[in-house]
mmCIF file of C-alpha atoms in Angstrom:
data_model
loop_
_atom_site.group_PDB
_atom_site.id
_atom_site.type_symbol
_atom_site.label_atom_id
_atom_site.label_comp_id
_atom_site.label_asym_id
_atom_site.label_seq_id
_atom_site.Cartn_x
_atom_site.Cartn_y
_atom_site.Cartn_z
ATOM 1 C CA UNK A 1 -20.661 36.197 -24.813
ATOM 2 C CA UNK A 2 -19.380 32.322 -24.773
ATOM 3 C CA UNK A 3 -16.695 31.617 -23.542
ATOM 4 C CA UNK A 4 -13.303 29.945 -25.312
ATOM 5 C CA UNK A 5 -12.005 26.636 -25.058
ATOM 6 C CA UNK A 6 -8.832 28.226 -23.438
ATOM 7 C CA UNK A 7 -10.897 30.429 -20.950
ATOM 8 C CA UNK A 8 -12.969 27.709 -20.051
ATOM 9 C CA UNK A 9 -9.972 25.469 -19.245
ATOM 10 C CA UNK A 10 -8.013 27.902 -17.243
ATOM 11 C CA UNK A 11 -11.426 29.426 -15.157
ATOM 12 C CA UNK A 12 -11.391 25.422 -13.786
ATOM 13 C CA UNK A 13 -8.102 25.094 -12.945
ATOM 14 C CA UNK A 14 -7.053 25.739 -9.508
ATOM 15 C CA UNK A 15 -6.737 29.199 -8.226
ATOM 16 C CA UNK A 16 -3.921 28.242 -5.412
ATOM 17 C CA UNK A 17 -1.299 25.222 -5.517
ATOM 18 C CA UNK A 18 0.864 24.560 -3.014
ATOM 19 C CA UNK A 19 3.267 21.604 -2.613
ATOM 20 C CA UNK A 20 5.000 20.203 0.485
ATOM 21 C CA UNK A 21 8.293 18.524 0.169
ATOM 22 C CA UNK A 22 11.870 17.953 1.265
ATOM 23 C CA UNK A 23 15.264 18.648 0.186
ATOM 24 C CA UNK A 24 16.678 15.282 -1.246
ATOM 25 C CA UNK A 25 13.766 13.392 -1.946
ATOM 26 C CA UNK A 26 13.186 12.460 -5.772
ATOM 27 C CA UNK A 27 9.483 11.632 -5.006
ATOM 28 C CA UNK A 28 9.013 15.588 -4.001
ATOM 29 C CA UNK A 29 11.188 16.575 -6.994
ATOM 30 C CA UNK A 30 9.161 14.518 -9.666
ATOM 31 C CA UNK A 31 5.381 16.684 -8.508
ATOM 32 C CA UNK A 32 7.889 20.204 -8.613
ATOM 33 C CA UNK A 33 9.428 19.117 -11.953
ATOM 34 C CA UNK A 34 5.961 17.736 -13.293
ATOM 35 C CA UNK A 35 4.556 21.715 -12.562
ATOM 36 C CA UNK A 36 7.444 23.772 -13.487
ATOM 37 C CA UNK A 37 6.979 21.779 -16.967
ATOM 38 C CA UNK A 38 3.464 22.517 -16.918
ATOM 39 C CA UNK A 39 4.558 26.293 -16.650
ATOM 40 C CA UNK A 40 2.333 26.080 -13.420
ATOM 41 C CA UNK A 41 2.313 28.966 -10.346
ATOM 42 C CA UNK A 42 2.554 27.336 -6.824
ATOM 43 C CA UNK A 43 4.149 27.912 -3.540
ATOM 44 C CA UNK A 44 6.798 25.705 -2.109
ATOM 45 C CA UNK A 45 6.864 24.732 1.099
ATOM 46 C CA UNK A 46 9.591 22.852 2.490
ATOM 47 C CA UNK A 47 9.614 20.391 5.312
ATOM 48 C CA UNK A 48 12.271 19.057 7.214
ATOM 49 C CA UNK A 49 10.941 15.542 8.064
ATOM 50 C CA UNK A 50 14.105 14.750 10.770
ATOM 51 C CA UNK A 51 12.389 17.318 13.006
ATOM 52 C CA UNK A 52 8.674 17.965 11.311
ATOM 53 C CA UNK A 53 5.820 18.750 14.226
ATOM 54 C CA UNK A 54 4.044 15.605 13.120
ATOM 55 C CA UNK A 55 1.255 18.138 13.119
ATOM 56 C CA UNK A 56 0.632 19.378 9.157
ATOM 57 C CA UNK A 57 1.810 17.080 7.555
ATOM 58 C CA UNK A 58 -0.143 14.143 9.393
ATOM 59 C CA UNK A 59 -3.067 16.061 8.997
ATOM 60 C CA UNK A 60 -2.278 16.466 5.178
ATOM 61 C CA UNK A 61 -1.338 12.931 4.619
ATOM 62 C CA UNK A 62 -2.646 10.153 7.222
ATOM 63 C CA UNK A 63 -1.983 7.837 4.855
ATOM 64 C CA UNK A 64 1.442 7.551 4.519
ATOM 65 C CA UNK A 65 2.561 8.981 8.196
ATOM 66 C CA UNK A 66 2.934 12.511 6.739
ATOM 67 C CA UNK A 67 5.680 12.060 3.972
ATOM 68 C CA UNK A 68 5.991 14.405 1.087
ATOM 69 C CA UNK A 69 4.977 14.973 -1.476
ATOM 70 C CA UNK A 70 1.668 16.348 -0.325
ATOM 71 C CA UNK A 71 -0.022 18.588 -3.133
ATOM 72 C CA UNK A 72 -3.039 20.885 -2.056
ATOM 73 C CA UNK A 73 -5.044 22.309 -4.417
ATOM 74 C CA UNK A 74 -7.796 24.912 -3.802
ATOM 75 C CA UNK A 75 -10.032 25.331 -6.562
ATOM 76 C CA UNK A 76 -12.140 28.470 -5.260
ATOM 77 C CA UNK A 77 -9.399 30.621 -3.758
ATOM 78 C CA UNK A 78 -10.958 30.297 -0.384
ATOM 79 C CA UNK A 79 -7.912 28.986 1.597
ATOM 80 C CA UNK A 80 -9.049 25.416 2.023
ATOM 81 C CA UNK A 81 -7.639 23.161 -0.401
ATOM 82 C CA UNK A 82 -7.610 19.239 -1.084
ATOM 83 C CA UNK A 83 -4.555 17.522 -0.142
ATOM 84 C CA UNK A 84 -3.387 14.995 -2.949
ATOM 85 C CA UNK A 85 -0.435 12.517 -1.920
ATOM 86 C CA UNK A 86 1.994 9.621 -3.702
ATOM 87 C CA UNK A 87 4.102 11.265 -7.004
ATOM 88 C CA UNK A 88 2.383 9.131 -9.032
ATOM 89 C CA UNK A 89 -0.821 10.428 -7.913
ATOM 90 C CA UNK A 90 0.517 13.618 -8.031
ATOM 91 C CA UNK A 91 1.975 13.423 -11.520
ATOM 92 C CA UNK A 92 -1.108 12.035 -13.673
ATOM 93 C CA UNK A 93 -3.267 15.077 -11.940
ATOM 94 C CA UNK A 94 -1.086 17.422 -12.978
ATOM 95 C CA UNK A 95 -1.191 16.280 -16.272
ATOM 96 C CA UNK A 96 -5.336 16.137 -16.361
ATOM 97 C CA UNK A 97 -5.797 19.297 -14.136
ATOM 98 C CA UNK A 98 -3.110 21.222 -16.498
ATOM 99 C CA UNK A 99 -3.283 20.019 -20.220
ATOM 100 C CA UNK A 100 -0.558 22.150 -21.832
ATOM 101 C CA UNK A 101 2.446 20.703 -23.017
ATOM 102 C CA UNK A 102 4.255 18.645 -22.547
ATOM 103 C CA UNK A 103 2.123 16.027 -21.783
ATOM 104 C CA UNK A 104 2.916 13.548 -19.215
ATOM 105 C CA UNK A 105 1.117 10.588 -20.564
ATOM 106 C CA UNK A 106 0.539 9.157 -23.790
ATOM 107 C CA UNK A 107 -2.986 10.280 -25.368
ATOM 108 C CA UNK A 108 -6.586 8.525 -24.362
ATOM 109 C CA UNK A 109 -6.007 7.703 -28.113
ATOM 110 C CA UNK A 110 -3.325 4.989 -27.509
ATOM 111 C CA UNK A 111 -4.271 3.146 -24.520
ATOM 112 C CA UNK A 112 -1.540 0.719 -24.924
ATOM 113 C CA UNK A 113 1.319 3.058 -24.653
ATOM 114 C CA UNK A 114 -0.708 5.141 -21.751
ATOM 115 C CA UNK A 115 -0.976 1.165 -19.540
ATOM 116 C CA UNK A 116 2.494 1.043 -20.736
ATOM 117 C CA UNK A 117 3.699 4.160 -19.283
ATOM 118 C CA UNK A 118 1.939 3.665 -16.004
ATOM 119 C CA UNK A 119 3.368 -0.075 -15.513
ATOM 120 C CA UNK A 120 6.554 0.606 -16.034
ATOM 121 C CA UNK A 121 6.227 4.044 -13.705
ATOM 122 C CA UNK A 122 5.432 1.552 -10.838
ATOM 123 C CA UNK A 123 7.748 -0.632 -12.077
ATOM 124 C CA UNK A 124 10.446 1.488 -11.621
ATOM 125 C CA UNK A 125 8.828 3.014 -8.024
ATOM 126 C CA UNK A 126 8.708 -0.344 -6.956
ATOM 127 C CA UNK A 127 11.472 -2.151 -8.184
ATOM 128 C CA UNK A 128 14.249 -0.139 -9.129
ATOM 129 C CA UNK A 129 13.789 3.487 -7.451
ATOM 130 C CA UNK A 130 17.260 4.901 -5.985
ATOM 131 C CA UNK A 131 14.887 5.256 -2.816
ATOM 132 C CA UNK A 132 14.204 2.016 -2.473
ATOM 133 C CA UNK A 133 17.915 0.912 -3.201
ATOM 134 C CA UNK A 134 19.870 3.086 -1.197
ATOM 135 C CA UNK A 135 19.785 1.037 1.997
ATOM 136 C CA UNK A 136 20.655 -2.587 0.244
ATOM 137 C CA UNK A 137 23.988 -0.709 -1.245
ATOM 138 C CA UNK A 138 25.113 0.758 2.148
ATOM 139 C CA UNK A 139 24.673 -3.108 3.429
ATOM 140 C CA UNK A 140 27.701 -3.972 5.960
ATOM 141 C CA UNK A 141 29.741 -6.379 3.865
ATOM 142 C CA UNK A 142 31.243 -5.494 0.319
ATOM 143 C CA UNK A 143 29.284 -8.708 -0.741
ATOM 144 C CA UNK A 144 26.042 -7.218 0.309
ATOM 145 C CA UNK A 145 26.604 -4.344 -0.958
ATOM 146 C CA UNK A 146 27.622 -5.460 -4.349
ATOM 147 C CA UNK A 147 24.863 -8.065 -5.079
ATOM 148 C CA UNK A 148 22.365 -4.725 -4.430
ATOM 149 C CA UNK A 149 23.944 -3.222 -7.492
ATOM 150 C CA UNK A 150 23.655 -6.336 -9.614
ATOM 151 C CA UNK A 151 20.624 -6.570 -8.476
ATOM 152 C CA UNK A 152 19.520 -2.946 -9.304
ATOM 153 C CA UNK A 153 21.559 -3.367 -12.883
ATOM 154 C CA UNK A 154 19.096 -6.435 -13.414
ATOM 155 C CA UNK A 155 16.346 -4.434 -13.214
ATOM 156 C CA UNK A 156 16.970 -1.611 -15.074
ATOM 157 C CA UNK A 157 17.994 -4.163 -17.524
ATOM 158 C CA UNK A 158 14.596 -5.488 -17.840
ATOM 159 C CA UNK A 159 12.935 -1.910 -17.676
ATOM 160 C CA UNK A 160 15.287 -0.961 -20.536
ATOM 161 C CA UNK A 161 14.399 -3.677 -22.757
ATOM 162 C CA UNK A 162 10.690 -2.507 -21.755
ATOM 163 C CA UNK A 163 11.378 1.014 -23.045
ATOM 164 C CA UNK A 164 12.845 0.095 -26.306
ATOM 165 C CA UNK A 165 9.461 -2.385 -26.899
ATOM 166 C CA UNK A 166 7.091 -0.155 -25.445
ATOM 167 C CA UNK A 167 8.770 3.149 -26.600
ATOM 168 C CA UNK A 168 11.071 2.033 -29.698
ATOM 169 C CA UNK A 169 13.512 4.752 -30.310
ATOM 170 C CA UNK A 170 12.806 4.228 -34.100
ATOM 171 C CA UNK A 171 8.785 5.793 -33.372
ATOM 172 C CA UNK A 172 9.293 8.148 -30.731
ATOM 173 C CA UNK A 173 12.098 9.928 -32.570
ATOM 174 C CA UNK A 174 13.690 12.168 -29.174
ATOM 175 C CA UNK A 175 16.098 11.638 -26.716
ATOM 176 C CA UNK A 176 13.274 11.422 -23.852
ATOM 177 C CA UNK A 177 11.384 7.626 -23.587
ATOM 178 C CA UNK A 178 7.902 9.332 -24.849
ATOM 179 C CA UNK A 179 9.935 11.388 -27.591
ATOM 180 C CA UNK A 180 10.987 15.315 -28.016
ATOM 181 C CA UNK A 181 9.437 16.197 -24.995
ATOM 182 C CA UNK A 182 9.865 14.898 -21.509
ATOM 183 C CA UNK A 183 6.634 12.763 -20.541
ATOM 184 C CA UNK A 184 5.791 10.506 -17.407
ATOM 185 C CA UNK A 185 8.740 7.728 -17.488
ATOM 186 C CA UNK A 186 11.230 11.197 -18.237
ATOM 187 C CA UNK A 187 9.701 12.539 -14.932
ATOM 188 C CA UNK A 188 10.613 9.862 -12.825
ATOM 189 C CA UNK A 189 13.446 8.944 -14.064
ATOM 190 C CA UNK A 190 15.312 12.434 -14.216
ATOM 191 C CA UNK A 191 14.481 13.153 -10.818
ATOM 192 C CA UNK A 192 15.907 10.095 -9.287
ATOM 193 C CA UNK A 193 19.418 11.063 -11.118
ATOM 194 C CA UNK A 194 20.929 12.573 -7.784
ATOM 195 C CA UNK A 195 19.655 9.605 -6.171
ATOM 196 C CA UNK A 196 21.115 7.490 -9.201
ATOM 197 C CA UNK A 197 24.440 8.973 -9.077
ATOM 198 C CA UNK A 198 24.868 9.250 -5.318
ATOM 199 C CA UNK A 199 24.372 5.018 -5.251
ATOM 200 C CA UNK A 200 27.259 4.576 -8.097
ATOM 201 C CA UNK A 201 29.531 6.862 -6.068
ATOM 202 C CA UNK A 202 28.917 4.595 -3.432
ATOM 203 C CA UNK A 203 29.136 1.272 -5.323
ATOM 204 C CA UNK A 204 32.137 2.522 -6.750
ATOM 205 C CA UNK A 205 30.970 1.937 -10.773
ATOM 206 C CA UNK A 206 27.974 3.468 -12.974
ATOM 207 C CA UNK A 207 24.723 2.122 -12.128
ATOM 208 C CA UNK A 208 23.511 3.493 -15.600
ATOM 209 C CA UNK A 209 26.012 2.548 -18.425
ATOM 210 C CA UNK A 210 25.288 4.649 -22.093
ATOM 211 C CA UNK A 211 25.978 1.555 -23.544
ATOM 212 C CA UNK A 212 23.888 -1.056 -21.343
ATOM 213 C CA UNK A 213 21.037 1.697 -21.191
ATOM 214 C CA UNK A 214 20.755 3.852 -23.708
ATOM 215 C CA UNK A 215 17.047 4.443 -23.173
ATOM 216 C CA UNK A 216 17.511 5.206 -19.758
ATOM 217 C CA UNK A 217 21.252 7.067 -19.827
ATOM 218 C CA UNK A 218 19.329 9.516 -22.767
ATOM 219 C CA UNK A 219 16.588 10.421 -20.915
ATOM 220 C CA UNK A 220 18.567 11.443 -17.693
ATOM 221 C CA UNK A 221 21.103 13.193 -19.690
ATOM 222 C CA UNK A 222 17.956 15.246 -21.534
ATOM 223 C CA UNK A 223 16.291 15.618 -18.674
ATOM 224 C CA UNK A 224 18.937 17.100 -16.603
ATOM 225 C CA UNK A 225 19.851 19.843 -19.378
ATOM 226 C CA UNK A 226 16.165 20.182 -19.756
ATOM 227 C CA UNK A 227 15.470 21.045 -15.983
ATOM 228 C CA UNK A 228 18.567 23.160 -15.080
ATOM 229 C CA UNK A 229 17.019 26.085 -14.161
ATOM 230 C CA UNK A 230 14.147 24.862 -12.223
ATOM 231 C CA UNK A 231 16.010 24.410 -8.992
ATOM 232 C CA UNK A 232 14.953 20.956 -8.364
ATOM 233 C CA UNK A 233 18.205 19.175 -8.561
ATOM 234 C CA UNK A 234 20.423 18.399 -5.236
ATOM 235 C CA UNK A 235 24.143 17.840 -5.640
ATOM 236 C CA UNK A 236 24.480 13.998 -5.842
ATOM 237 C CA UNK A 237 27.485 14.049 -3.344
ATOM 238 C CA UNK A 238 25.840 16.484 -0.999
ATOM 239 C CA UNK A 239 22.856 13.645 -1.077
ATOM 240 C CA UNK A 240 25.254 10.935 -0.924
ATOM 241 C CA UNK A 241 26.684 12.402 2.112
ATOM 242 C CA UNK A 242 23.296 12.920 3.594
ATOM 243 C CA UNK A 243 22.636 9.039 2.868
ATOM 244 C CA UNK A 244 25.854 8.172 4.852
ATOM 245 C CA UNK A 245 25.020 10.142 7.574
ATOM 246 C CA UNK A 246 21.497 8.582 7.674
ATOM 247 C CA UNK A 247 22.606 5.199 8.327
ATOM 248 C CA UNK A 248 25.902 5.821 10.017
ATOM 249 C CA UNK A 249 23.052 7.399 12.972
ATOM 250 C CA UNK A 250 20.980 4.406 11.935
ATOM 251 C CA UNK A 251 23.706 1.866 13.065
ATOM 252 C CA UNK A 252 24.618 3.104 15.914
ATOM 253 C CA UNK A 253 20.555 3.548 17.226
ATOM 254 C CA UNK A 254 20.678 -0.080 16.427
ATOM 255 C CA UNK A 255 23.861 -0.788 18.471
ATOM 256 C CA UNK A 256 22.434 1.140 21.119
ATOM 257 C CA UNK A 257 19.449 -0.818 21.805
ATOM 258 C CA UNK A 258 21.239 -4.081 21.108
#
């Protein structure tokens, strides 16, 4: 007897997922959001990377030095498994391997809005990511630490006025930037908020402003309410003290060696 469409799709999915990450890191938190959307069974393992063997992880992800998040998939069951890294990676797999709602991306069907999404997912890794912020806003000198912000604000600035082109509010008719449902840009986006939060706690003002980013502001707030129960979030000041710890050890290395 054929087989259905659904049966089909869920004899080639993977029969074991398991994904390595760390507490605090928003890159680790987007892949775990991404499959608890997905309504996806996997094991979590979590790493410590202050005090990691070097051994697994390296031998999971070369690439990058062994950071998380490292994704390994085994499609046969027999304990092997291909190791996927990079969230972004991660993300757009999850939504090809695992095509139940909510989708991530845009359909093939609008290839503008799918480019769209992607740019603007780099973007936003590249440019504007908490993670790639953090250290410029715990700079030495109030001035240093100030221009960061502005500099961050900028950004988001120009990612927001992306949104509202790309993703007018007017068509996609939800609180999330790709609509009712959270999609690729939500992803990212909400699972940076500790990291988001933690960096305006220690600028002293909001880094996202309702009214400067409504786009933006939505989408965390949504995404947040949408992902309580997932147990992905971190405590922004619990991460902001982590972060001050961090480079407080940092410093004095630096002094040290000086």
């Amino acid at each position: 007897m054929a087989m259905t469409t659904a049966a089909v799709a869920a004899a080639a999915q993977p029969k074991e997922v398991k994904l390595y990450g760390a507490w605090g890191s928003a890159h680790a938190a987007m892949a775990r959001n991404a499959l608890e959307l997905k309504g996806v069974r996997y094991e979590y393992v979590e790493e410590d990377l202050e005090r990691k063997s070097e051994t697994l992880l390296l031998r999971l992800n070369p690439a990058h030095a062994g950071k998380v998040p490292v994704l390994v998939v085994d499609d046969d069951g027999g304990g092997g498994g291909c190791p996927l890294a990079e969230s972004l990676v991660i993300l757009e797999y999850v939504d090809e391997v695992w095509p139940q709602a909510p989708r991530l991306l845009p359909p093939p069907s609008s290839p503008r809005a799918r480019a769209a999404a992607r740019f603007w997912a780099r973007f936003f890794h590249g440019e504007v990511s908490p993670l790639s912020r953090a250290a410029a806003v715990l700079a030495p000198t109030p001035e240093e630490r100030a221009e960061a912000v502005r500099e961050m604000k900028a950004r988001m600035a120009v990612m927001e006025a992306g949104f509202e082109r790309d993703f007018p509010s007017s068509v996609v008719g939800g609180p999330f930037v790709h609509g009712a449902t959270p999609g690729l840009l939500d992803v990212i986006l909400g699972s940076c908020a500790a990291g988001t939060r933690a960096i305006s706690a220690m600028a002293g003002e909001e880094v996202v402003e309702p009214d400067a980013l409504p786009h933006v502001h939505a989408s965390l707030a949504a995404f947040d309410e949408r992902v309580a129960g997932f147990g992905t979030s971190v405590p922004h000041e619990l991460l902001l003290a982590r972060l001050l710890e961090r480079e407080e050890r940092r410093r004095a290395a630096a002094s040290a060696s000086a």
